[in-house]
PDB file of C-alpha atoms in Angstrom:
ATOM      1  CA  MET T  12     -68.839  39.505 -48.465  1.00  0.00           C
ATOM      2  CA  LYS T  13     -69.378  38.678 -45.096  1.00  0.00           C
ATOM      3  CA  ILE T  14     -67.198  35.551 -43.284  1.00  0.00           C
ATOM      4  CA  ASN T  15     -68.952  33.617 -41.364  1.00  0.00           C
ATOM      5  CA  PHE T  16     -67.430  32.280 -37.872  1.00  0.00           C
ATOM      6  CA  SER T  17     -69.048  29.685 -35.978  1.00  0.00           C
ATOM      7  CA  ARG T  18     -68.414  29.275 -32.133  1.00  0.00           C
ATOM      8  CA  GLN T  19     -66.705  26.292 -32.969  1.00  0.00           C
ATOM      9  CA  ASN T  20     -64.032  27.984 -35.491  1.00  0.00           C
ATOM     10  CA  ILE T  21     -63.356  30.956 -33.032  1.00  0.00           C
ATOM     11  CA  TYR T  22     -62.783  28.942 -29.754  1.00  0.00           C
ATOM     12  CA  LEU T  23     -60.409  26.593 -32.022  1.00  0.00           C
ATOM     13  CA  MET T  24     -58.734  29.314 -33.321  1.00  0.00           C
ATOM     14  CA  ALA T  25     -58.262  30.712 -29.561  1.00  0.00           C
ATOM     15  CA  ILE T  26     -57.117  27.436 -28.410  1.00  0.00           C
ATOM     16  CA  THR T  27     -54.482  27.270 -31.592  1.00  0.00           C
ATOM     17  CA  LEU T  28     -53.304  30.844 -30.734  1.00  0.00           C
ATOM     18  CA  PHE T  29     -52.915  30.052 -27.221  1.00  0.00           C
ATOM     19  CA  LEU T  30     -51.235  27.122 -27.787  1.00  0.00           C
ATOM     20  CA  LEU T  31     -48.978  28.683 -30.353  1.00  0.00           C
ATOM     21  CA  LEU T  32     -48.415  31.450 -27.562  1.00  0.00           C
ATOM     22  CA  PHE T  33     -47.547  28.765 -25.366  1.00  0.00           C
ATOM     23  CA  VAL T  34     -44.945  27.090 -27.336  1.00  0.00           C
ATOM     24  CA  LEU T  35     -43.114  30.585 -28.588  1.00  0.00           C
ATOM     25  CA  VAL T  36     -43.007  31.368 -24.740  1.00  0.00           C
ATOM     26  CA  PHE T  37     -41.819  27.627 -23.497  1.00  0.00           C
ATOM     27  CA  SER T  38     -39.171  27.643 -26.200  1.00  0.00           C
ATOM     28  CA  PHE T  39     -37.819  31.448 -25.883  1.00  0.00           C
ATOM     29  CA  GLY T  40     -37.973  31.107 -22.208  1.00  0.00           C
ATOM     30  CA  VAL T  41     -37.235  27.707 -21.328  1.00  0.00           C
ATOM     31  CA  LEU T  42     -35.729  25.538 -24.198  1.00  0.00           C
ATOM     32  CA  ILE T  43     -33.218  27.847 -25.700  1.00  0.00           C
ATOM     33  CA  PRO T  44     -31.765  29.179 -22.615  1.00  0.00           C
ATOM     34  CA  GLU T  45     -31.355  25.215 -21.145  1.00  0.00           C
ATOM     35  CA  GLY T  46     -29.774  24.326 -24.939  1.00  0.00           C
ATOM     36  CA  LYS T  47     -27.133  26.836 -24.795  1.00  0.00           C
ATOM     37  CA  GLU T  48     -26.296  26.109 -20.974  1.00  0.00           C
ATOM     38  CA  TYR T  49     -26.529  22.262 -22.134  1.00  0.00           C
ATOM     39  CA  ARG T  50     -23.682  23.310 -25.061  1.00  0.00           C
ATOM     40  CA  ILE T  51     -21.542  24.896 -22.694  1.00  0.00           C
ATOM     41  CA  LYS T  52     -21.965  22.426 -20.418  1.00  0.00           C
ATOM     42  CA  LYS T  53     -21.086  19.877 -23.102  1.00  0.00           C
ATOM     43  CA  ALA T  54     -17.842  21.544 -24.308  1.00  0.00           C
ATOM     44  CA  GLU T  55     -16.437  21.750 -20.346  1.00  0.00           C
ATOM     45  CA  LEU T  56     -17.258  18.188 -20.238  1.00  0.00           C
ATOM     46  CA  LYS T  57     -15.266  17.449 -23.384  1.00  0.00           C
ATOM     47  CA  LYS T  58     -12.244  19.414 -21.863  1.00  0.00           C
ATOM     48  CA  GLU T  59     -12.287  17.866 -18.748  1.00  0.00           C
ATOM     49  CA  ASN T  60     -12.535  14.166 -20.196  1.00  0.00           C
ATOM     50  CA  LEU T  61      -9.309  15.308 -22.530  1.00  0.00           C
ATOM     51  CA  GLU T  62      -7.520  16.241 -19.548  1.00  0.00           C
ATOM     52  CA  LEU T  63      -8.391  13.402 -17.854  1.00  0.00           C
ATOM     53  CA  LYS T  64      -7.107  11.318 -20.529  1.00  0.00           C
ATOM     54  CA  GLN T  65      -3.710  13.339 -20.505  1.00  0.00           C
ATOM     55  CA  LEU T  66      -3.310  12.910 -16.908  1.00  0.00           C
ATOM     56  CA  GLY T  67      -4.449   9.393 -16.889  1.00  0.00           C
ATOM     57  CA  ASP T  68      -1.602   8.655 -19.994  1.00  0.00           C
ATOM     58  CA  PHE T  69       0.669  10.505 -17.997  1.00  0.00           C
ATOM     59  CA  SER T  70      -0.073   8.323 -14.744  1.00  0.00           C
ATOM     60  CA  ILE T  71       0.285   5.404 -16.976  1.00  0.00           C
ATOM     61  CA  GLU T  72       3.944   6.484 -18.159  1.00  0.00           C
ATOM     62  CA  LYS T  73       5.182   7.518 -14.750  1.00  0.00           C
ATOM     63  CA  GLU T  74       4.197   4.030 -13.108  1.00  0.00           C
ATOM     64  CA  VAL T  75       5.919   2.434 -16.192  1.00  0.00           C
ATOM     65  CA  ILE T  76       8.823   4.135 -15.154  1.00  0.00           C
ATOM     66  CA  LEU T  77       8.675   3.944 -11.237  1.00  0.00           C
ATOM     67  CA  GLN T  78       8.274  -0.091 -11.913  1.00  0.00           C
ATOM     68  CA  LYS T  79      11.560  -0.209 -13.864  1.00  0.00           C
ATOM     69  CA  LEU T  80      13.330   1.999 -11.444  1.00  0.00           C
ATOM     70  CA  GLN T  81      12.293  -0.015  -8.558  1.00  0.00           C
ATOM     71  CA  SER T  82      13.261  -3.191 -10.681  1.00  0.00           C
ATOM     72  CA  ASP T  83      16.412  -1.707 -11.746  1.00  0.00           C
ATOM     73  CA  ASN T  84      17.410  -0.330  -8.015  1.00  0.00           C
ATOM     74  CA  LEU T  85      15.900  -3.279  -5.993  1.00  0.00           C
ATOM     75  CA  HIS T  86      19.019  -4.230  -4.209  1.00  0.00           C
ATOM     76  CA  ALA T  87      19.521  -0.147  -2.571  1.00  0.00           C
ATOM     77  CA  ILE T  88      15.640  -0.475  -1.648  1.00  0.00           C
ATOM     78  CA  LYS T  89      16.476  -3.494   0.404  1.00  0.00           C
ATOM     79  CA  ALA T  90      19.228  -2.523   1.452  1.00  0.00           C
ATOM     80  CA  PHE T  91      17.715   0.861   2.592  1.00  0.00           C
ATOM     81  CA  ALA T  92      15.151  -1.136   5.280  1.00  0.00           C
ATOM     82  CA  THR T  93      18.033  -3.674   6.325  1.00  0.00           C
ATOM     83  CA  GLU T  94      18.955  -3.045  10.137  1.00  0.00           C
ATOM     84  CA  PHE T  95      22.702  -2.305  10.643  1.00  0.00           C
ATOM     85  CA  ASN T  96      24.268  -5.158  12.574  1.00  0.00           C
ATOM     86  CA  PRO T  97      28.342  -4.724  13.195  1.00  0.00           C
ATOM     87  CA  GLU T  98      28.858  -8.388  13.756  1.00  0.00           C
ATOM     88  CA  ARG T  99      27.310  -9.400  10.539  1.00  0.00           C
ATOM     89  CA  PHE T 100      29.482  -6.379   8.746  1.00  0.00           C
ATOM     90  CA  GLU T 101      32.776  -7.452  10.108  1.00  0.00           C
ATOM     91  CA  LYS T 102      31.792 -11.392   9.023  1.00  0.00           C
ATOM     92  CA  GLN T 103      30.923 -10.259   5.665  1.00  0.00           C
ATOM     93  CA  HIS T 104      33.798  -8.009   4.708  1.00  0.00           C
ATOM     94  CA  LYS T 105      36.828  -9.596   6.490  1.00  0.00           C
ATOM     95  CA  SER T 106      38.040 -11.322   3.868  1.00  0.00           C
ATOM     96  CA  PHE T 107      39.031  -8.080   2.137  1.00  0.00           C
ATOM     97  CA  PHE T 108      41.070  -7.257   5.683  1.00  0.00           C
ATOM     98  CA  SER T 109      44.017  -8.721   7.516  1.00  0.00           C
ATOM     99  CA  SER T 110      41.940  -7.409  10.784  1.00  0.00           C
ATOM    100  CA  LEU T 111      38.926  -5.434  10.889  1.00  0.00           C
ATOM    101  CA  SER T 112      37.321  -4.090  13.598  1.00  0.00           C
ATOM    102  CA  VAL T 113      33.729  -2.087  13.927  1.00  0.00           C
ATOM    103  CA  SER T 114      33.299   0.222  16.814  1.00  0.00           C
ATOM    104  CA  LYS T 115      31.310   2.682  18.515  1.00  0.00           C
ATOM    105  CA  VAL T 116      27.725   2.660  16.562  1.00  0.00           C
ATOM    106  CA  SER T 117      26.230   5.666  17.584  1.00  0.00           C
ATOM    107  CA  LYS T 118      23.215   6.976  16.093  1.00  0.00           C
ATOM    108  CA  SER T 119      24.026  10.579  14.774  1.00  0.00           C
ATOM    109  CA  ASP T 120      21.493  13.149  13.593  1.00  0.00           C
ATOM    110  CA  ASP T 121      18.468  11.982  11.977  1.00  0.00           C
ATOM    111  CA  GLU T 122      18.011  13.178   8.370  1.00  0.00           C
ATOM    112  CA  GLU T 123      14.422  13.695   6.812  1.00  0.00           C
ATOM    113  CA  GLU T 124      13.525  10.398   5.579  1.00  0.00           C
ATOM    114  CA  PHE T 125      16.177   8.282   7.422  1.00  0.00           C
ATOM    115  CA  SER T 126      18.413   7.447  10.382  1.00  0.00           C
ATOM    116  CA  VAL T 127      21.980   7.586  10.046  1.00  0.00           C
ATOM    117  CA  TYR T 128      24.280   5.581  12.208  1.00  0.00           C
ATOM    118  CA  GLU T 129      28.237   6.818  12.290  1.00  0.00           C
ATOM    119  CA  VAL T 130      30.742   3.376  12.340  1.00  0.00           C
ATOM    120  CA  ASN T 131      34.263   4.071  13.492  1.00  0.00           C
ATOM    121  CA  THR T 132      36.318   1.279  11.327  1.00  0.00           C
ATOM    122  CA  THR T 133      40.006   0.177  12.129  1.00  0.00           C
ATOM    123  CA  SER T 134      41.390  -2.358   9.572  1.00  0.00           C
ATOM    124  CA  GLU T 135      45.052  -3.541   8.251  1.00  0.00           C
ATOM    125  CA  ILE T 136      45.386  -4.491   4.488  1.00  0.00           C
ATOM    126  CA  SER T 137      48.400  -5.870   2.716  1.00  0.00           C
ATOM    127  CA  SER T 138      47.459  -3.913  -0.078  1.00  0.00           C
ATOM    128  CA  PRO T 139      45.623  -0.676  -1.177  1.00  0.00           C
ATOM    129  CA  LYS T 140      43.914  -2.714  -3.760  1.00  0.00           C
ATOM    130  CA  SER T 141      42.175  -4.996  -1.247  1.00  0.00           C
ATOM    131  CA  PHE T 142      40.545  -1.626   0.251  1.00  0.00           C
ATOM    132  CA  TYR T 143      39.438  -0.731  -3.089  1.00  0.00           C
ATOM    133  CA  ASN T 144      37.726  -4.331  -3.550  1.00  0.00           C
ATOM    134  CA  PHE T 145      36.212  -3.390  -0.132  1.00  0.00           C
ATOM    135  CA  LEU T 146      35.043  -0.179  -1.423  1.00  0.00           C
ATOM    136  CA  ASP T 147      33.121  -1.976  -4.393  1.00  0.00           C
ATOM    137  CA  ALA T 148      31.828  -4.419  -2.089  1.00  0.00           C
ATOM    138  CA  LEU T 149      30.197  -1.993  -0.208  1.00  0.00           C
ATOM    139  CA  ASN T 150      28.324  -0.736  -3.085  1.00  0.00           C
ATOM    140  CA  LYS T 151      26.820  -4.307  -3.097  1.00  0.00           C
ATOM    141  CA  SER T 152      26.335  -4.874   0.659  1.00  0.00           C
ATOM    142  CA  ASP T 153      23.238  -5.444   2.680  1.00  0.00           C
ATOM    143  CA  TRP T 154      23.413  -1.404   4.064  1.00  0.00           C
ATOM    144  CA  ILE T 155      23.614   1.733   2.354  1.00  0.00           C
ATOM    145  CA  ILE T 156      26.928   2.934   3.517  1.00  0.00           C
ATOM    146  CA  ALA T 157      29.013   6.133   2.961  1.00  0.00           C
ATOM    147  CA  VAL T 158      32.774   6.226   3.602  1.00  0.00           C
ATOM    148  CA  ASN T 159      33.447   9.728   4.802  1.00  0.00           C
ATOM    149  CA  PHE T 160      36.957  10.982   4.108  1.00  0.00           C
ATOM    150  CA  PRO T 161      39.947  11.265   5.346  1.00  0.00           C
ATOM    151  CA  ILE T 162      40.876   7.797   5.146  1.00  0.00           C
ATOM    152  CA  SER T 163      43.910   7.438   7.330  1.00  0.00           C
ATOM    153  CA  PHE T 164      46.561   4.994   6.153  1.00  0.00           C
ATOM    154  CA  LYS T 165      49.803   4.657   7.585  1.00  0.00           C
ATOM    155  CA  ARG T 166      52.582   1.548   7.027  1.00  0.00           C
ATOM    156  CA  ASP T 167      53.056  -0.924   9.777  1.00  0.00           C
ATOM    157  CA  GLY T 168      55.823  -3.240   8.347  1.00  0.00           C
ATOM    158  CA  GLU T 169      54.213  -5.560   5.533  1.00  0.00           C
ATOM    159  CA  MET T 170      50.863  -4.344   6.708  1.00  0.00           C
ATOM    160  CA  ILE T 171      48.916  -0.946   6.278  1.00  0.00           C
ATOM    161  CA  SER T 172      46.512  -0.024   9.175  1.00  0.00           C
ATOM    162  CA  SER T 173      43.625   2.274   8.059  1.00  0.00           C
ATOM    163  CA  SER T 174      41.028   3.712   9.746  1.00  0.00           C
ATOM    164  CA  PHE T 175      37.941   5.774   8.620  1.00  0.00           C
ATOM    165  CA  THR T 176      34.214   6.207   9.849  1.00  0.00           C
ATOM    166  CA  MET T 177      31.322   5.136   7.638  1.00  0.00           C
ATOM    167  CA  LYS T 178      27.716   6.423   7.636  1.00  0.00           C
ATOM    168  CA  VAL T 179      25.222   3.741   7.562  1.00  0.00           C
ATOM    169  CA  TYR T 180      21.494   5.014   6.216  1.00  0.00           C
ATOM    170  CA  ASN T 181      18.217   3.456   7.420  1.00  0.00           C
ATOM    171  CA  ASN T 182      15.044   3.579   6.761  1.00  0.00           C
ATOM    172  CA  LYS T 183      13.156   5.396  10.076  1.00  0.00           C
ATOM    173  CA  GLU T 184      10.251   3.079   9.389  1.00  0.00           C
ATOM    174  CA  SER T 185      12.236  -0.185   9.626  1.00  0.00           C
ATOM    175  CA  ASN T 186      13.929   1.275  12.826  1.00  0.00           C
ATOM    176  CA  SER T 187      11.021   2.151  14.402  1.00  0.00           C
ATOM    177  CA  SER T 188       9.451  -1.250  14.005  1.00  0.00           C
ATOM    178  CA  ASN T 189      12.244  -3.142  15.704  1.00  0.00           C
TER     179      ASN T 189
END
């Protein structure tokens, strides 16, 4: 039995084999390696998107906490930026004392984020209760003030003389702009 192949059939068979070989080489040489790389990149992207979402959620959570803290401590934030004025201090707190004098506002060592002023204060009070009322009022004042110990109390007839130093803290940026 003799199979008769025409030239057209052989030509068609050669082109078919060539195309089949080309498709196989292209698939194994290009598509399959690119597909593996695509799957790896897709997995990395999914992982990074998950991390980005977690960081975004964390950022939003911290922003809410920051806003709450800023609203709760608005008075302290404003006090931090207010420049200390000894005359205004005396005027605001004179009601707690029979006499009050603030002297020697000297700039002491600056700390990292704020300037520190040391203030010597002498006063006369009729009872220790007014002094403690003064300390409570300092927490609500326009400045951030720390009263340093020791606080010296001396009885002088009906009055009590007191002397103490205070440290007033100001934001460095508000001081440099003035």
